[in-house]
Amino acid sequence: MFHLGMANLLEDGYDATGWLLVGLLQVLVIVVVIGPLERWRPVEAVTDRKAIRTDIIYTLIQRLGLFRLVLFFTLTPLFDSLFGMLRVEGLRTYNIDAIWQGVTDLPWVSFLLYLAVFDLVDYLIHRGQHRFDWWWALHSLHHSQQQMTKWSDSRNHLLDDVLRDVIIVIVAQLIGVAPGQFVAIVAIAQLSENLHHANARIWFGQIGERLWISPRFHRRHHAVSLVEATMGDPHLPAQSLKPLPRSIELARGCNFGVLLPVWDMLFRTANFELRFDPTGIEDQVVPGADGKVRNYGDGFWSQQWLGILRLMGRG
């Protein structure tokens, strides 16, 4: 960075290097730990390796820093300026770890507090992604994966990721989470989500399911809504099925949590049925009024473009 005349950005360079190292470790864990779990107890046979390769591209973009690099040169300067001005105007950071001196400021206690706060924010974001049609137009890309694996967590529209990251950054600035703790929380959450999306017939038992989200719990969230409409028989011929109204699909939404099932339990959106359903969206199975099923794209660029068209009401 000195050689390129960017010494003024040296601190940011250290941060970027830290995120890169965390991302490399995450990819290693995904391959070495979660991969064998999928081979040990798969939910379904792998039939669409092309879709999985596309998800790997999403994961590498997210975890190895390319997405964060774009944000660094675009949104980060804007947010730094904005919060700088707000600080001058007297905006005070509410440090959660200062609530109870001698207790909440213990490193492990403050870490758990911040983790719970960010998990609640993620839960609310996820509810919004399913509640608002314009947001669902972007988030539906994530649900369109019918061959869900350990790589599927990062399969998101880039605009959806930007919007979520903006919300998370604002919350992080307001509650004063330490940079080191923030990195650790993000890393743990991302790896846990990789496990949640794994093609693995795994659940944590009656007690464990209520303490931490399992692949079984999250797969229920990704289940095709038509499974509900056919009393659990997803193998009926498509022509015998009718598309569900959007309102019914939303009403049946469940298991929105990211790490902790407690939010789903508190807001009555938890579903603890022990079942492993097919994943995807009903409009991929049942033709619409035009007699066609919806196309969400096969590759990275087509998926991003079709997401834009859906957002504009043209897809």
Tab-separated table of C-alpha atoms in Angstrom:
chain	number	residue	atom	x	y	z
A	1	MET	CA	0.000	0.000	0.000
A	2	PHE	CA	2.965	2.283	0.623
A	3	HIS	CA	4.242	1.466	-2.861
A	4	LEU	CA	0.861	2.416	-4.362
A	5	GLY	CA	0.718	5.695	-2.440
A	6	MET	CA	-2.108	4.466	-0.203
A	7	ALA	CA	-0.412	4.813	3.185
A	8	ASN	CA	-3.385	6.854	4.409
A	9	LEU	CA	-5.488	3.700	4.065
A	10	LEU	CA	-3.095	1.438	5.951
A	11	GLU	CA	-5.487	0.842	8.852
A	12	ASP	CA	-8.214	-0.170	6.413
A	13	GLY	CA	-5.711	-2.475	4.743
A	14	TYR	CA	-5.143	-4.274	8.035
A	15	ASP	CA	-8.912	-4.666	8.455
A	16	ALA	CA	-9.271	-6.008	4.919
A	17	THR	CA	-6.474	-8.515	5.510
A	18	GLY	CA	-8.210	-9.671	8.682
A	19	TRP	CA	-11.474	-10.278	6.816
A	20	LEU	CA	-9.568	-12.159	4.101
A	21	LEU	CA	-7.933	-14.477	6.648
A	22	VAL	CA	-11.278	-15.102	8.353
A	23	GLY	CA	-12.816	-15.887	4.963
A	24	LEU	CA	-10.060	-18.366	4.100
A	25	LEU	CA	-10.554	-20.124	7.441
A	26	GLN	CA	-14.305	-20.249	6.825
A	27	VAL	CA	-13.867	-21.862	3.410
A	28	LEU	CA	-11.509	-24.407	4.990
A	29	VAL	CA	-14.081	-25.302	7.667
A	30	ILE	CA	-16.853	-25.542	5.049
A	31	VAL	CA	-14.836	-28.058	3.032
A	32	VAL	CA	-13.166	-30.039	5.831
A	33	VAL	CA	-15.928	-30.130	8.470
A	34	ILE	CA	-19.330	-29.511	6.870
A	35	GLY	CA	-18.502	-31.376	3.647
A	36	PRO	CA	-18.091	-34.768	5.389
A	37	LEU	CA	-21.377	-34.211	7.255
A	38	GLU	CA	-23.173	-33.896	3.911
A	39	ARG	CA	-21.609	-37.110	2.653
A	40	TRP	CA	-22.386	-38.872	5.942
A	41	ARG	CA	-26.136	-38.193	6.074
A	42	PRO	CA	-27.391	-36.470	2.913
A	43	VAL	CA	-31.030	-35.425	2.699
A	44	GLU	CA	-31.141	-35.976	-1.066
A	45	ALA	CA	-28.900	-37.068	-3.908
A	46	VAL	CA	-26.961	-34.359	-5.717
A	47	THR	CA	-28.502	-33.919	-9.169
A	48	ASP	CA	-27.629	-30.348	-10.166
A	49	ARG	CA	-23.920	-29.707	-9.764
A	50	LYS	CA	-24.074	-26.606	-11.974
A	51	ALA	CA	-26.332	-24.888	-9.436
A	52	ILE	CA	-23.898	-25.808	-6.676
A	53	ARG	CA	-20.933	-24.408	-8.635
A	54	THR	CA	-22.779	-21.104	-8.937
A	55	ASP	CA	-23.323	-21.078	-5.167
A	56	ILE	CA	-19.594	-21.628	-4.677
A	57	ILE	CA	-18.949	-18.478	-6.725
A	58	TYR	CA	-21.292	-16.532	-4.413
A	59	THR	CA	-19.467	-17.900	-1.375
A	60	LEU	CA	-16.009	-16.980	-2.656
A	61	ILE	CA	-17.166	-13.461	-3.592
A	62	GLN	CA	-18.601	-12.969	-0.113
A	63	ARG	CA	-15.965	-14.654	2.031
A	64	LEU	CA	-12.737	-13.686	0.246
A	65	GLY	CA	-13.387	-9.975	0.312
A	66	LEU	CA	-14.474	-8.981	-3.195
A	67	PHE	CA	-17.919	-7.844	-2.027
A	68	ARG	CA	-16.436	-5.974	0.936
A	69	LEU	CA	-13.862	-4.360	-1.339
A	70	VAL	CA	-16.655	-2.884	-3.464
A	71	LEU	CA	-18.420	-1.626	-0.339
A	72	PHE	CA	-15.141	-0.136	0.892
A	73	PHE	CA	-14.831	2.093	-2.161
A	74	THR	CA	-18.531	3.010	-2.308
A	75	LEU	CA	-20.598	2.963	0.888
A	76	THR	CA	-17.913	2.977	3.597
A	77	PRO	CA	-16.714	6.572	2.900
A	78	LEU	CA	-20.329	7.766	2.927
A	79	PHE	CA	-21.077	6.119	6.266
A	80	ASP	CA	-17.822	7.362	7.795
A	81	SER	CA	-18.738	10.920	6.821
A	82	LEU	CA	-22.332	10.551	7.990
A	83	PHE	CA	-21.502	9.152	11.428
A	84	GLY	CA	-18.663	11.657	11.769
A	85	MET	CA	-21.129	14.503	11.325
A	86	LEU	CA	-23.605	12.891	13.713
A	87	ARG	CA	-20.914	12.533	16.371
A	88	VAL	CA	-20.114	16.237	16.007
A	89	GLU	CA	-23.828	16.977	16.480
A	90	GLY	CA	-23.822	15.010	19.721
A	91	LEU	CA	-24.973	11.535	18.710
A	92	ARG	CA	-23.989	9.199	21.525
A	93	THR	CA	-23.163	5.527	21.100
A	94	TYR	CA	-25.148	3.305	23.437
A	95	ASN	CA	-22.636	0.728	24.613
A	96	ILE	CA	-24.536	-2.384	25.651
A	97	ASP	CA	-21.544	-3.744	27.520
A	98	ALA	CA	-21.736	-0.740	29.894
A	99	ILE	CA	-25.209	-1.626	31.205
A	100	TRP	CA	-23.889	-3.429	34.308
A	101	GLN	CA	-20.353	-2.542	35.280
A	102	GLY	CA	-18.330	-5.569	36.318
A	103	VAL	CA	-20.694	-7.993	34.582
A	104	THR	CA	-21.718	-6.965	31.090
A	105	ASP	CA	-18.260	-5.577	30.386
A	106	LEU	CA	-16.697	-9.021	30.851
A	107	PRO	CA	-15.494	-10.023	27.348
A	108	TRP	CA	-17.501	-13.252	27.095
A	109	VAL	CA	-20.670	-11.635	28.502
A	110	SER	CA	-20.486	-8.635	26.183
A	111	PHE	CA	-19.829	-10.976	23.261
A	112	LEU	CA	-22.995	-12.961	24.002
A	113	LEU	CA	-25.004	-9.757	24.430
A	114	TYR	CA	-23.883	-8.337	21.095
A	115	LEU	CA	-24.397	-11.699	19.390
A	116	ALA	CA	-27.993	-11.801	20.672
A	117	VAL	CA	-28.671	-8.226	19.522
A	118	PHE	CA	-27.336	-8.819	16.016
A	119	ASP	CA	-29.219	-12.104	15.806
A	120	LEU	CA	-32.472	-10.304	16.675
A	121	VAL	CA	-31.729	-7.695	14.001
A	122	ASP	CA	-31.067	-10.466	11.476
A	123	TYR	CA	-34.359	-12.126	12.426
A	124	LEU	CA	-36.262	-8.867	11.826
A	125	ILE	CA	-34.444	-8.300	8.536
A	126	HIS	CA	-35.383	-11.814	7.440
A	127	ARG	CA	-39.032	-11.194	8.314
A	128	GLY	CA	-38.898	-8.066	6.192
A	129	GLN	CA	-37.390	-9.949	3.272
A	130	HIS	CA	-40.445	-12.212	3.261
A	131	ARG	CA	-43.016	-9.576	4.225
A	132	PHE	CA	-42.441	-6.857	1.614
A	133	ASP	CA	-42.980	-7.795	-2.030
A	134	TRP	CA	-40.164	-5.541	-3.324
A	135	TRP	CA	-37.711	-7.114	-0.861
A	136	TRP	CA	-38.940	-10.613	-1.650
A	137	ALA	CA	-38.233	-9.894	-5.337
A	138	LEU	CA	-34.548	-9.864	-4.351
A	139	HIS	CA	-34.541	-12.401	-1.513
A	140	SER	CA	-36.426	-15.004	-3.559
A	141	LEU	CA	-33.155	-15.723	-5.377
A	142	HIS	CA	-31.867	-17.245	-2.140
A	143	HIS	CA	-34.934	-19.499	-1.908
A	144	SER	CA	-34.825	-20.549	-5.545
A	145	GLN	CA	-32.072	-23.079	-4.860
A	146	GLN	CA	-33.652	-26.521	-5.191
A	147	GLN	CA	-30.321	-28.280	-4.553
A	148	MET	CA	-29.490	-26.792	-1.180
A	149	THR	CA	-25.960	-27.419	0.145
A	150	LYS	CA	-23.352	-25.965	2.473
A	151	TRP	CA	-22.589	-23.341	-0.215
A	152	SER	CA	-26.149	-22.016	-0.500
A	153	ASP	CA	-26.027	-19.467	2.327
A	154	SER	CA	-24.279	-16.806	0.190
A	155	ARG	CA	-26.633	-17.242	-2.775
A	156	ASN	CA	-28.138	-13.746	-2.483
A	157	HIS	CA	-28.836	-10.850	-4.774
A	158	LEU	CA	-26.093	-8.263	-4.325
A	159	LEU	CA	-28.630	-5.494	-3.667
A	160	ASP	CA	-30.168	-7.655	-0.953
A	161	ASP	CA	-26.729	-8.081	0.636
A	162	VAL	CA	-26.031	-4.340	0.425
A	163	LEU	CA	-29.321	-3.488	2.115
A	164	ARG	CA	-28.725	-5.974	4.918
A	165	ASP	CA	-25.146	-4.790	5.447
A	166	VAL	CA	-26.272	-1.158	5.618
A	167	ILE	CA	-28.698	-2.036	8.424
A	168	ILE	CA	-26.086	-4.079	10.285
A	169	VAL	CA	-23.479	-1.288	10.023
A	170	ILE	CA	-25.932	1.272	11.377
A	171	VAL	CA	-26.782	-0.968	14.335
A	172	ALA	CA	-23.087	-1.678	14.975
A	173	GLN	CA	-22.361	2.064	15.062
A	174	LEU	CA	-25.263	2.763	17.409
A	175	ILE	CA	-24.517	0.065	19.994
A	176	GLY	CA	-20.724	0.397	19.963
A	177	VAL	CA	-19.629	-3.181	19.354
A	178	ALA	CA	-15.842	-3.602	19.387
A	179	PRO	CA	-14.326	-4.339	15.940
A	180	GLY	CA	-12.790	-7.632	17.106
A	181	GLN	CA	-16.078	-8.841	18.546
A	182	PHE	CA	-17.937	-7.771	15.407
A	183	VAL	CA	-15.619	-9.847	13.209
A	184	ALA	CA	-16.020	-12.860	15.508
A	185	ILE	CA	-19.829	-12.537	15.543
A	186	VAL	CA	-19.992	-12.304	11.743
A	187	ALA	CA	-17.631	-15.270	11.317
A	188	ILE	CA	-19.578	-17.493	13.723
A	189	ALA	CA	-22.915	-16.509	12.181
A	190	GLN	CA	-21.732	-17.185	8.634
A	191	LEU	CA	-20.262	-20.597	9.444
A	192	SER	CA	-23.375	-21.570	11.352
A	193	GLU	CA	-25.493	-20.559	8.353
A	194	ASN	CA	-23.335	-22.714	6.086
A	195	LEU	CA	-24.169	-25.647	8.344
A	196	HIS	CA	-27.874	-24.707	8.363
A	197	HIS	CA	-28.030	-24.920	4.569
A	198	ALA	CA	-26.090	-28.187	4.357
A	199	ASN	CA	-27.567	-31.164	2.552
A	200	ALA	CA	-27.392	-33.082	5.820
A	201	ARG	CA	-30.088	-34.972	7.691
A	202	ILE	CA	-29.117	-33.473	11.029
A	203	TRP	CA	-31.121	-32.150	13.964
A	204	PHE	CA	-30.113	-31.317	17.539
A	205	GLY	CA	-32.772	-33.136	19.564
A	206	GLN	CA	-35.734	-31.758	21.497
A	207	ILE	CA	-33.604	-29.496	23.700
A	208	GLY	CA	-30.821	-28.605	21.284
A	209	GLU	CA	-33.317	-27.538	18.588
A	210	ARG	CA	-34.487	-24.803	20.954
A	211	LEU	CA	-30.990	-23.568	21.741
A	212	TRP	CA	-29.329	-23.332	18.315
A	213	ILE	CA	-30.713	-23.556	14.783
A	214	SER	CA	-30.067	-26.879	13.047
A	215	PRO	CA	-30.035	-27.883	9.354
A	216	ARG	CA	-33.444	-29.504	9.937
A	217	PHE	CA	-34.898	-26.309	11.434
A	218	HIS	CA	-33.677	-24.070	8.614
A	219	ARG	CA	-34.551	-26.496	5.814
A	220	ARG	CA	-38.151	-26.248	7.029
A	221	HIS	CA	-37.912	-22.531	6.220
A	222	HIS	CA	-36.765	-23.326	2.668
A	223	ALA	CA	-39.440	-25.980	2.041
A	224	VAL	CA	-41.577	-25.528	-1.080
A	225	SER	CA	-44.940	-24.141	0.033
A	226	LEU	CA	-46.695	-26.690	-2.161
A	227	VAL	CA	-45.545	-29.410	0.220
A	228	GLU	CA	-47.967	-27.898	2.725
A	229	ALA	CA	-50.774	-27.759	0.156
A	230	THR	CA	-50.345	-31.442	-0.795
A	231	MET	CA	-50.271	-32.751	2.780
A	232	GLY	CA	-46.574	-33.484	2.601
A	233	ASP	CA	-46.560	-35.268	-0.771
A	234	PRO	CA	-44.244	-33.249	-3.048
A	235	HIS	CA	-44.296	-35.926	-5.749
A	236	LEU	CA	-47.768	-35.253	-7.127
A	237	PRO	CA	-47.742	-34.240	-10.812
A	238	ALA	CA	-47.363	-30.468	-11.254
A	239	GLN	CA	-50.525	-30.207	-13.353
A	240	SER	CA	-52.590	-31.424	-10.398
A	241	LEU	CA	-51.334	-28.620	-8.142
A	242	LYS	CA	-52.555	-25.057	-7.874
A	243	PRO	CA	-50.335	-22.100	-7.005
A	244	LEU	CA	-50.747	-20.733	-3.512
A	245	PRO	CA	-51.817	-17.100	-3.093
A	246	ARG	CA	-48.929	-14.928	-1.926
A	247	SER	CA	-50.753	-14.099	1.309
A	248	ILE	CA	-51.072	-17.799	2.194
A	249	GLU	CA	-47.410	-18.423	1.445
A	250	LEU	CA	-46.396	-15.548	3.728
A	251	ALA	CA	-48.741	-16.710	6.473
A	252	ARG	CA	-47.015	-20.093	6.429
A	253	GLY	CA	-43.549	-18.597	6.701
A	254	CYS	CA	-41.627	-20.097	9.582
A	255	ASN	CA	-38.161	-20.479	11.091
A	256	PHE	CA	-36.752	-17.067	10.162
A	257	GLY	CA	-34.012	-17.177	12.792
A	258	VAL	CA	-30.338	-17.045	11.852
A	259	LEU	CA	-28.607	-18.468	14.938
A	260	LEU	CA	-31.034	-18.652	17.850
A	261	PRO	CA	-34.519	-20.243	17.635
A	262	VAL	CA	-35.622	-18.091	20.584
A	263	TRP	CA	-36.836	-15.271	18.313
A	264	ASP	CA	-39.021	-17.648	16.309
A	265	MET	CA	-40.369	-19.012	19.579
A	266	LEU	CA	-41.091	-15.523	20.973
A	267	PHE	CA	-42.769	-14.282	17.781
A	268	ARG	CA	-44.602	-17.584	17.172
A	269	THR	CA	-42.919	-18.423	13.865
A	270	ALA	CA	-41.112	-21.583	15.032
A	271	ASN	CA	-41.854	-24.942	13.429
A	272	PHE	CA	-40.197	-27.932	15.095
A	273	GLU	CA	-41.641	-30.686	12.904
A	274	LEU	CA	-39.020	-33.356	12.281
A	275	ARG	CA	-39.164	-33.474	8.467
A	276	PHE	CA	-36.859	-32.762	5.547
A	277	ASP	CA	-38.859	-31.364	2.619
A	278	PRO	CA	-37.815	-30.445	-0.928
A	279	THR	CA	-36.615	-26.848	-1.205
A	280	GLY	CA	-37.431	-24.069	-3.635
A	281	ILE	CA	-40.360	-21.805	-4.514
A	282	GLU	CA	-43.771	-22.934	-5.689
A	283	ASP	CA	-43.663	-20.862	-8.903
A	284	GLN	CA	-40.725	-23.011	-9.995
A	285	VAL	CA	-43.098	-26.001	-9.984
A	286	VAL	CA	-46.525	-24.672	-10.936
A	287	PRO	CA	-46.981	-22.616	-14.150
A	288	GLY	CA	-48.398	-19.122	-13.765
A	289	ALA	CA	-51.150	-17.451	-15.755
A	290	ASP	CA	-48.889	-17.433	-18.825
A	291	GLY	CA	-48.469	-21.208	-18.599
A	292	LYS	CA	-44.786	-20.949	-17.659
A	293	VAL	CA	-42.821	-21.546	-14.501
A	294	ARG	CA	-40.679	-18.690	-13.237
A	295	ASN	CA	-37.021	-18.621	-14.247
A	296	TYR	CA	-34.597	-17.475	-11.558
A	297	GLY	CA	-31.495	-17.926	-13.725
A	298	ASP	CA	-28.808	-20.570	-14.013
A	299	GLY	CA	-25.641	-18.514	-13.583
A	300	PHE	CA	-24.469	-15.638	-11.413
A	301	TRP	CA	-25.099	-12.805	-13.869
A	302	SER	CA	-28.447	-14.092	-15.109
A	303	GLN	CA	-29.636	-14.482	-11.506
A	304	GLN	CA	-28.603	-10.918	-10.688
A	305	TRP	CA	-30.269	-9.503	-13.815
A	306	LEU	CA	-33.522	-11.414	-13.307
A	307	GLY	CA	-33.596	-10.155	-9.722
A	308	ILE	CA	-33.492	-6.576	-11.024
A	309	LEU	CA	-36.344	-7.357	-13.409
A	310	ARG	CA	-38.429	-8.836	-10.570
A	311	LEU	CA	-37.747	-5.743	-8.492
A	312	MET	CA	-39.034	-3.601	-11.363
A	313	GLY	CA	-42.101	-5.807	-11.714
A	314	ARG	CA	-41.019	-7.179	-15.071
A	315	GLY	CA	-39.725	-10.610	-14.116
